[in-house]
PDB file of N, CA and C in Angstrom:
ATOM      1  N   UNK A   1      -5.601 -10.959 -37.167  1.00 67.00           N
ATOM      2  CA  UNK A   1      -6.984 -11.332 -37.265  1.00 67.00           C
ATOM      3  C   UNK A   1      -7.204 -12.092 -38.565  1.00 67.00           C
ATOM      4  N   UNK A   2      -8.065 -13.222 -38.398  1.00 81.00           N
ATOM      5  CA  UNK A   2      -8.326 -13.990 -39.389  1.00 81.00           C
ATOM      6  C   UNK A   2      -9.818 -13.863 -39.921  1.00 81.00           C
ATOM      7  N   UNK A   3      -9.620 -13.944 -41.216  1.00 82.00           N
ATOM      8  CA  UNK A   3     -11.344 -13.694 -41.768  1.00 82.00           C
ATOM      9  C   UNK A   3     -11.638 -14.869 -42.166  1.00 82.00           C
ATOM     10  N   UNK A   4     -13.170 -15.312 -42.103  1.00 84.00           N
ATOM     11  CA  UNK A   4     -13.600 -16.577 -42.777  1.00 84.00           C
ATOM     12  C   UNK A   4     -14.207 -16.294 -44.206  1.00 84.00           C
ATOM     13  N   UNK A   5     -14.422 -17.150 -45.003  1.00 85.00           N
ATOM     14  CA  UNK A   5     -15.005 -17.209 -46.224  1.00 85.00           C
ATOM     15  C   UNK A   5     -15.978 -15.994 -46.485  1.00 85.00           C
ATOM     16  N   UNK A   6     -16.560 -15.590 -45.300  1.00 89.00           N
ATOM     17  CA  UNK A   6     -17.416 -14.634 -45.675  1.00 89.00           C
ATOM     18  C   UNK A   6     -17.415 -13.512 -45.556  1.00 89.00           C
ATOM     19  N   UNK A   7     -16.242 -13.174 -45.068  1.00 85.00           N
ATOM     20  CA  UNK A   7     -15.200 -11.879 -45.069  1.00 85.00           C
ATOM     21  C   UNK A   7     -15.605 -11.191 -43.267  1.00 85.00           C
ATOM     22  N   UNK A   8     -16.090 -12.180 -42.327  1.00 89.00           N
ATOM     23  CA  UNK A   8     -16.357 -11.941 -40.994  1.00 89.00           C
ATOM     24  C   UNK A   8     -14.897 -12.441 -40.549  1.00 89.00           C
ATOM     25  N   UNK A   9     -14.683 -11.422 -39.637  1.00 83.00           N
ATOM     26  CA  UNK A   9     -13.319 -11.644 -38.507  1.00 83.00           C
ATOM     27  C   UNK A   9     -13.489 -12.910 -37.436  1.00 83.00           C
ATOM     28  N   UNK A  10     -12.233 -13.495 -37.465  1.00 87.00           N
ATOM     29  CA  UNK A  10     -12.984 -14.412 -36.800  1.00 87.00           C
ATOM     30  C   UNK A  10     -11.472 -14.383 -35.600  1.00 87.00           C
ATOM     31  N   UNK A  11     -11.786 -14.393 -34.318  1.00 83.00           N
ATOM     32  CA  UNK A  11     -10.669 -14.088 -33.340  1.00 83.00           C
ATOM     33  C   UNK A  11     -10.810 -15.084 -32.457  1.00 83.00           C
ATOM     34  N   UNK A  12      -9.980 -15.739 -31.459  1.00 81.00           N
ATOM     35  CA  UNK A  12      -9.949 -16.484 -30.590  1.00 81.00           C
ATOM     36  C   UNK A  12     -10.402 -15.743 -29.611  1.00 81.00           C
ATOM     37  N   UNK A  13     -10.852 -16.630 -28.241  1.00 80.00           N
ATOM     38  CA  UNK A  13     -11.591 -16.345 -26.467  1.00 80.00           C
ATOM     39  C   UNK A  13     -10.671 -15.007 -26.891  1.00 80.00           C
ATOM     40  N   UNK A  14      -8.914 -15.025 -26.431  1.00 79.00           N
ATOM     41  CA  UNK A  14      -8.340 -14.891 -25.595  1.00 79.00           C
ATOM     42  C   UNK A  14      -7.678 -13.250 -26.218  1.00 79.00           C
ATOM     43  N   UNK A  15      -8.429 -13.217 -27.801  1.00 79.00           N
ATOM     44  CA  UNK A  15      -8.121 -12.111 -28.567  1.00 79.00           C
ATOM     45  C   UNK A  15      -9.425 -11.329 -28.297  1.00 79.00           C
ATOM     46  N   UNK A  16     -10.697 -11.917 -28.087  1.00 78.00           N
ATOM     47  CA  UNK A  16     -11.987 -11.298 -27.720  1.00 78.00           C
ATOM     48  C   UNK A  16     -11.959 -10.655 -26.783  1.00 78.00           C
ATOM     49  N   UNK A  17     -11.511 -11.268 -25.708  1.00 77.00           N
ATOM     50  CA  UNK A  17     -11.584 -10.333 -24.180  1.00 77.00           C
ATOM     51  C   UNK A  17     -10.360  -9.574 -23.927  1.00 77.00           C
ATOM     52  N   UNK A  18      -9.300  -9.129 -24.936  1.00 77.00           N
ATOM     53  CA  UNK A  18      -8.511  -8.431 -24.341  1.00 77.00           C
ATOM     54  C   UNK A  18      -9.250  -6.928 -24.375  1.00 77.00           C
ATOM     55  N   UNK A  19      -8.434  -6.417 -23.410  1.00 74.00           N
ATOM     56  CA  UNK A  19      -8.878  -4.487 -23.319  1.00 74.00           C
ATOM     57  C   UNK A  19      -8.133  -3.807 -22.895  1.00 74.00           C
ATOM     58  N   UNK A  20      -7.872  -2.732 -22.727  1.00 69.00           N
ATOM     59  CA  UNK A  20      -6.637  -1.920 -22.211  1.00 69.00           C
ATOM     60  C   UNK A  20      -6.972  -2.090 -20.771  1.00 69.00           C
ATOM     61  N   UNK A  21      -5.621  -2.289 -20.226  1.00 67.00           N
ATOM     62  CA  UNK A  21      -4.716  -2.260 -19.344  1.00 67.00           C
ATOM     63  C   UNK A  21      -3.630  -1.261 -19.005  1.00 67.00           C
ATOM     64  N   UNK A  22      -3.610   0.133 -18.343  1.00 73.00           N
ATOM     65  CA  UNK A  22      -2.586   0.447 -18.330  1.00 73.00           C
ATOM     66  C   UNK A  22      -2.694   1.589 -17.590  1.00 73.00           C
ATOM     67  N   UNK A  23      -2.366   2.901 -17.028  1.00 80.00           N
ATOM     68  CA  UNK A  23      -2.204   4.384 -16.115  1.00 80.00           C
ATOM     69  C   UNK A  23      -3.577   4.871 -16.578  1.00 80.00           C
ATOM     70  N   UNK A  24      -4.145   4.702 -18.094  1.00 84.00           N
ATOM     71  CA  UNK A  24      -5.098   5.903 -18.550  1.00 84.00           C
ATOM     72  C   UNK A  24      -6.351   5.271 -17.746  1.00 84.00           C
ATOM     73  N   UNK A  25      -6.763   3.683 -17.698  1.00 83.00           N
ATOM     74  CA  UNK A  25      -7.418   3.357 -17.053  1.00 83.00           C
ATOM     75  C   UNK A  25      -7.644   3.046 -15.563  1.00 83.00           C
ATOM     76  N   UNK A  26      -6.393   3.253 -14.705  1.00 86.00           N
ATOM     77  CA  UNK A  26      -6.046   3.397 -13.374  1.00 86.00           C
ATOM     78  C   UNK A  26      -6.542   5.147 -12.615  1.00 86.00           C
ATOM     79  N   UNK A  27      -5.916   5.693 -13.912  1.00 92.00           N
ATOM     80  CA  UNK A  27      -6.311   7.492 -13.703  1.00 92.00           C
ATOM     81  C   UNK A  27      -7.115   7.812 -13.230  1.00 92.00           C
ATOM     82  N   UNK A  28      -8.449   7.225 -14.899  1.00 92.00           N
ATOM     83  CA  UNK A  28      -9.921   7.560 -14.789  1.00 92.00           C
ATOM     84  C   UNK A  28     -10.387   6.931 -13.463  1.00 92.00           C
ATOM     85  N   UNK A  29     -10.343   5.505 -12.983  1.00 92.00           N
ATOM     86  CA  UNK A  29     -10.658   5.315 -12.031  1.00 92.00           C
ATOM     87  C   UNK A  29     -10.396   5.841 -10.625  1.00 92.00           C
ATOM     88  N   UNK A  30      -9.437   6.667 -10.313  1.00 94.00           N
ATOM     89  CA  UNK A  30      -8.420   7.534  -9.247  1.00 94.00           C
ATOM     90  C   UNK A  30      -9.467   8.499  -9.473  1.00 94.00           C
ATOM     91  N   UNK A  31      -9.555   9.165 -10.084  1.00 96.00           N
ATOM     92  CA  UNK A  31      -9.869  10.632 -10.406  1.00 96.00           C
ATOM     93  C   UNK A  31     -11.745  10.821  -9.992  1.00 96.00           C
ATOM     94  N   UNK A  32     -12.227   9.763 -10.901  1.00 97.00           N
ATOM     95  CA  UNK A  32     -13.804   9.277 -10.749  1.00 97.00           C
ATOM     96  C   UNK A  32     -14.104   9.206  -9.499  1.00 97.00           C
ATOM     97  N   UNK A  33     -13.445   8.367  -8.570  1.00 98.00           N
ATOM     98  CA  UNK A  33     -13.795   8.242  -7.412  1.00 98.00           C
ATOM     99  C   UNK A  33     -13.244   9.220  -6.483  1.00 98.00           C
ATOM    100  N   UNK A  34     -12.319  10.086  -6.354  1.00 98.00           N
ATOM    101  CA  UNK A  34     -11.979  11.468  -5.835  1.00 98.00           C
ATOM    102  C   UNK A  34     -12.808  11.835  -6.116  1.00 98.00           C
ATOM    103  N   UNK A  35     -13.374  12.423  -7.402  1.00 98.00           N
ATOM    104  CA  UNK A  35     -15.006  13.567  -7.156  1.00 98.00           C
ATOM    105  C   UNK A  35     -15.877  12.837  -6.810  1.00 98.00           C
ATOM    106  N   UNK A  36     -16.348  11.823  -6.838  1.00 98.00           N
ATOM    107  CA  UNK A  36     -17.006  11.328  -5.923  1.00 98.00           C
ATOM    108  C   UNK A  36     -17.216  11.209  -4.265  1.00 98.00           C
ATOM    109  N   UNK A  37     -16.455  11.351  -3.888  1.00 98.00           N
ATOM    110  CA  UNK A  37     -15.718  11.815  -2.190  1.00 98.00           C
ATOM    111  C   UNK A  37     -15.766  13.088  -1.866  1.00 98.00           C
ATOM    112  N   UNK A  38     -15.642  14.114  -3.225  1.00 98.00           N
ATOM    113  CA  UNK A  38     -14.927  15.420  -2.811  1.00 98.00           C
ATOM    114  C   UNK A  38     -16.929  15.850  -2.734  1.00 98.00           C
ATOM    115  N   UNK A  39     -17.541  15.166  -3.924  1.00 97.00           N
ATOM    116  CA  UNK A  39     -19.331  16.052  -3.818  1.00 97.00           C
ATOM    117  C   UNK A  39     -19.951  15.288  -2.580  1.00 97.00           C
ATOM    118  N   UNK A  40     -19.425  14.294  -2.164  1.00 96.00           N
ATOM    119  CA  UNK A  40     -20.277  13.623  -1.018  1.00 96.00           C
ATOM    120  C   UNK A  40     -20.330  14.432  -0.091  1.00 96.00           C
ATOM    121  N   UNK A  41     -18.518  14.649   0.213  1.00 95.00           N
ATOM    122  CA  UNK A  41     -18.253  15.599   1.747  1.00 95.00           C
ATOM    123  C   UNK A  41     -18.828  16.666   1.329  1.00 95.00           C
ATOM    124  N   UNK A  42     -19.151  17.704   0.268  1.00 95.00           N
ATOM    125  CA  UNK A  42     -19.725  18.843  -0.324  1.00 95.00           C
ATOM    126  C   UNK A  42     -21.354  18.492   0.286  1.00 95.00           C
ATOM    127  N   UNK A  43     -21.779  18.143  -0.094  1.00 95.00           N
ATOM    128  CA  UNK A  43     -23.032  17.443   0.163  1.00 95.00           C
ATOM    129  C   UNK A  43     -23.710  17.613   1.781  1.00 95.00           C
ATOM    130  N   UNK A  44     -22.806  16.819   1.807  1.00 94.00           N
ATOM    131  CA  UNK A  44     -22.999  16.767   3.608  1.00 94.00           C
ATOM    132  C   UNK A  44     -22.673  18.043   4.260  1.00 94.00           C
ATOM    133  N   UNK A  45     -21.526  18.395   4.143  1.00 93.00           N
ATOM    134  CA  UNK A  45     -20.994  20.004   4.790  1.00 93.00           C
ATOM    135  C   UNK A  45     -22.572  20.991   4.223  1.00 93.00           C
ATOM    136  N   UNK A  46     -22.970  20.957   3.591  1.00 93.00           N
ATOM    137  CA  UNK A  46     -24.250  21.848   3.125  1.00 93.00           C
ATOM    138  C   UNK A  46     -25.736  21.228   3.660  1.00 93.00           C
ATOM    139  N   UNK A  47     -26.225  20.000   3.892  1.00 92.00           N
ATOM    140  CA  UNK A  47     -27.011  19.502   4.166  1.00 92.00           C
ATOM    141  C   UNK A  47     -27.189  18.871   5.404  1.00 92.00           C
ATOM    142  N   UNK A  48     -26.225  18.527   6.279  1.00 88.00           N
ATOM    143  CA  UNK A  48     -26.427  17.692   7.099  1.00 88.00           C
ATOM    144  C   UNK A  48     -25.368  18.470   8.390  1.00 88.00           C
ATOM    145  N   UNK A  49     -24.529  19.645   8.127  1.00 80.00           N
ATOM    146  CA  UNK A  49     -23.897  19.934   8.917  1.00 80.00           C
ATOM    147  C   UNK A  49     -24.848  20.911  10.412  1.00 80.00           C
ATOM    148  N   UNK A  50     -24.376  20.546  11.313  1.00 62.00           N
ATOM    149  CA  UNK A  50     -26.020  20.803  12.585  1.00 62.00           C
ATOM    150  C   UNK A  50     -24.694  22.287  12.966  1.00 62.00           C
TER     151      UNK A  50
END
């Protein structure tokens, strides 16, 4: 990272938009949307089952 004269960081596009990439963010998303599925069917089995 490069600073300018005024001691502000100054980064390129392509250093701005990086973000993690990798299992921890694949996980959370796996996992998030399983309880999401698991309270829906919960949901329904309690509310809507005739």
């Amino acid at each position: 990272m490069d600073r300018d004269k005024s001691g502000r960081i100054v980064e390129t596009a392509l250093e701005a938009r990086q973000g993690e990439l990798g299992p921890s963010v694949l996980m959370l998303l796996g996992v998030s949307v399983g309880l999401a599925v698991i309270l829906m069917v919960m949901t329904w089995m309690i509310f809507f089952r005739t």
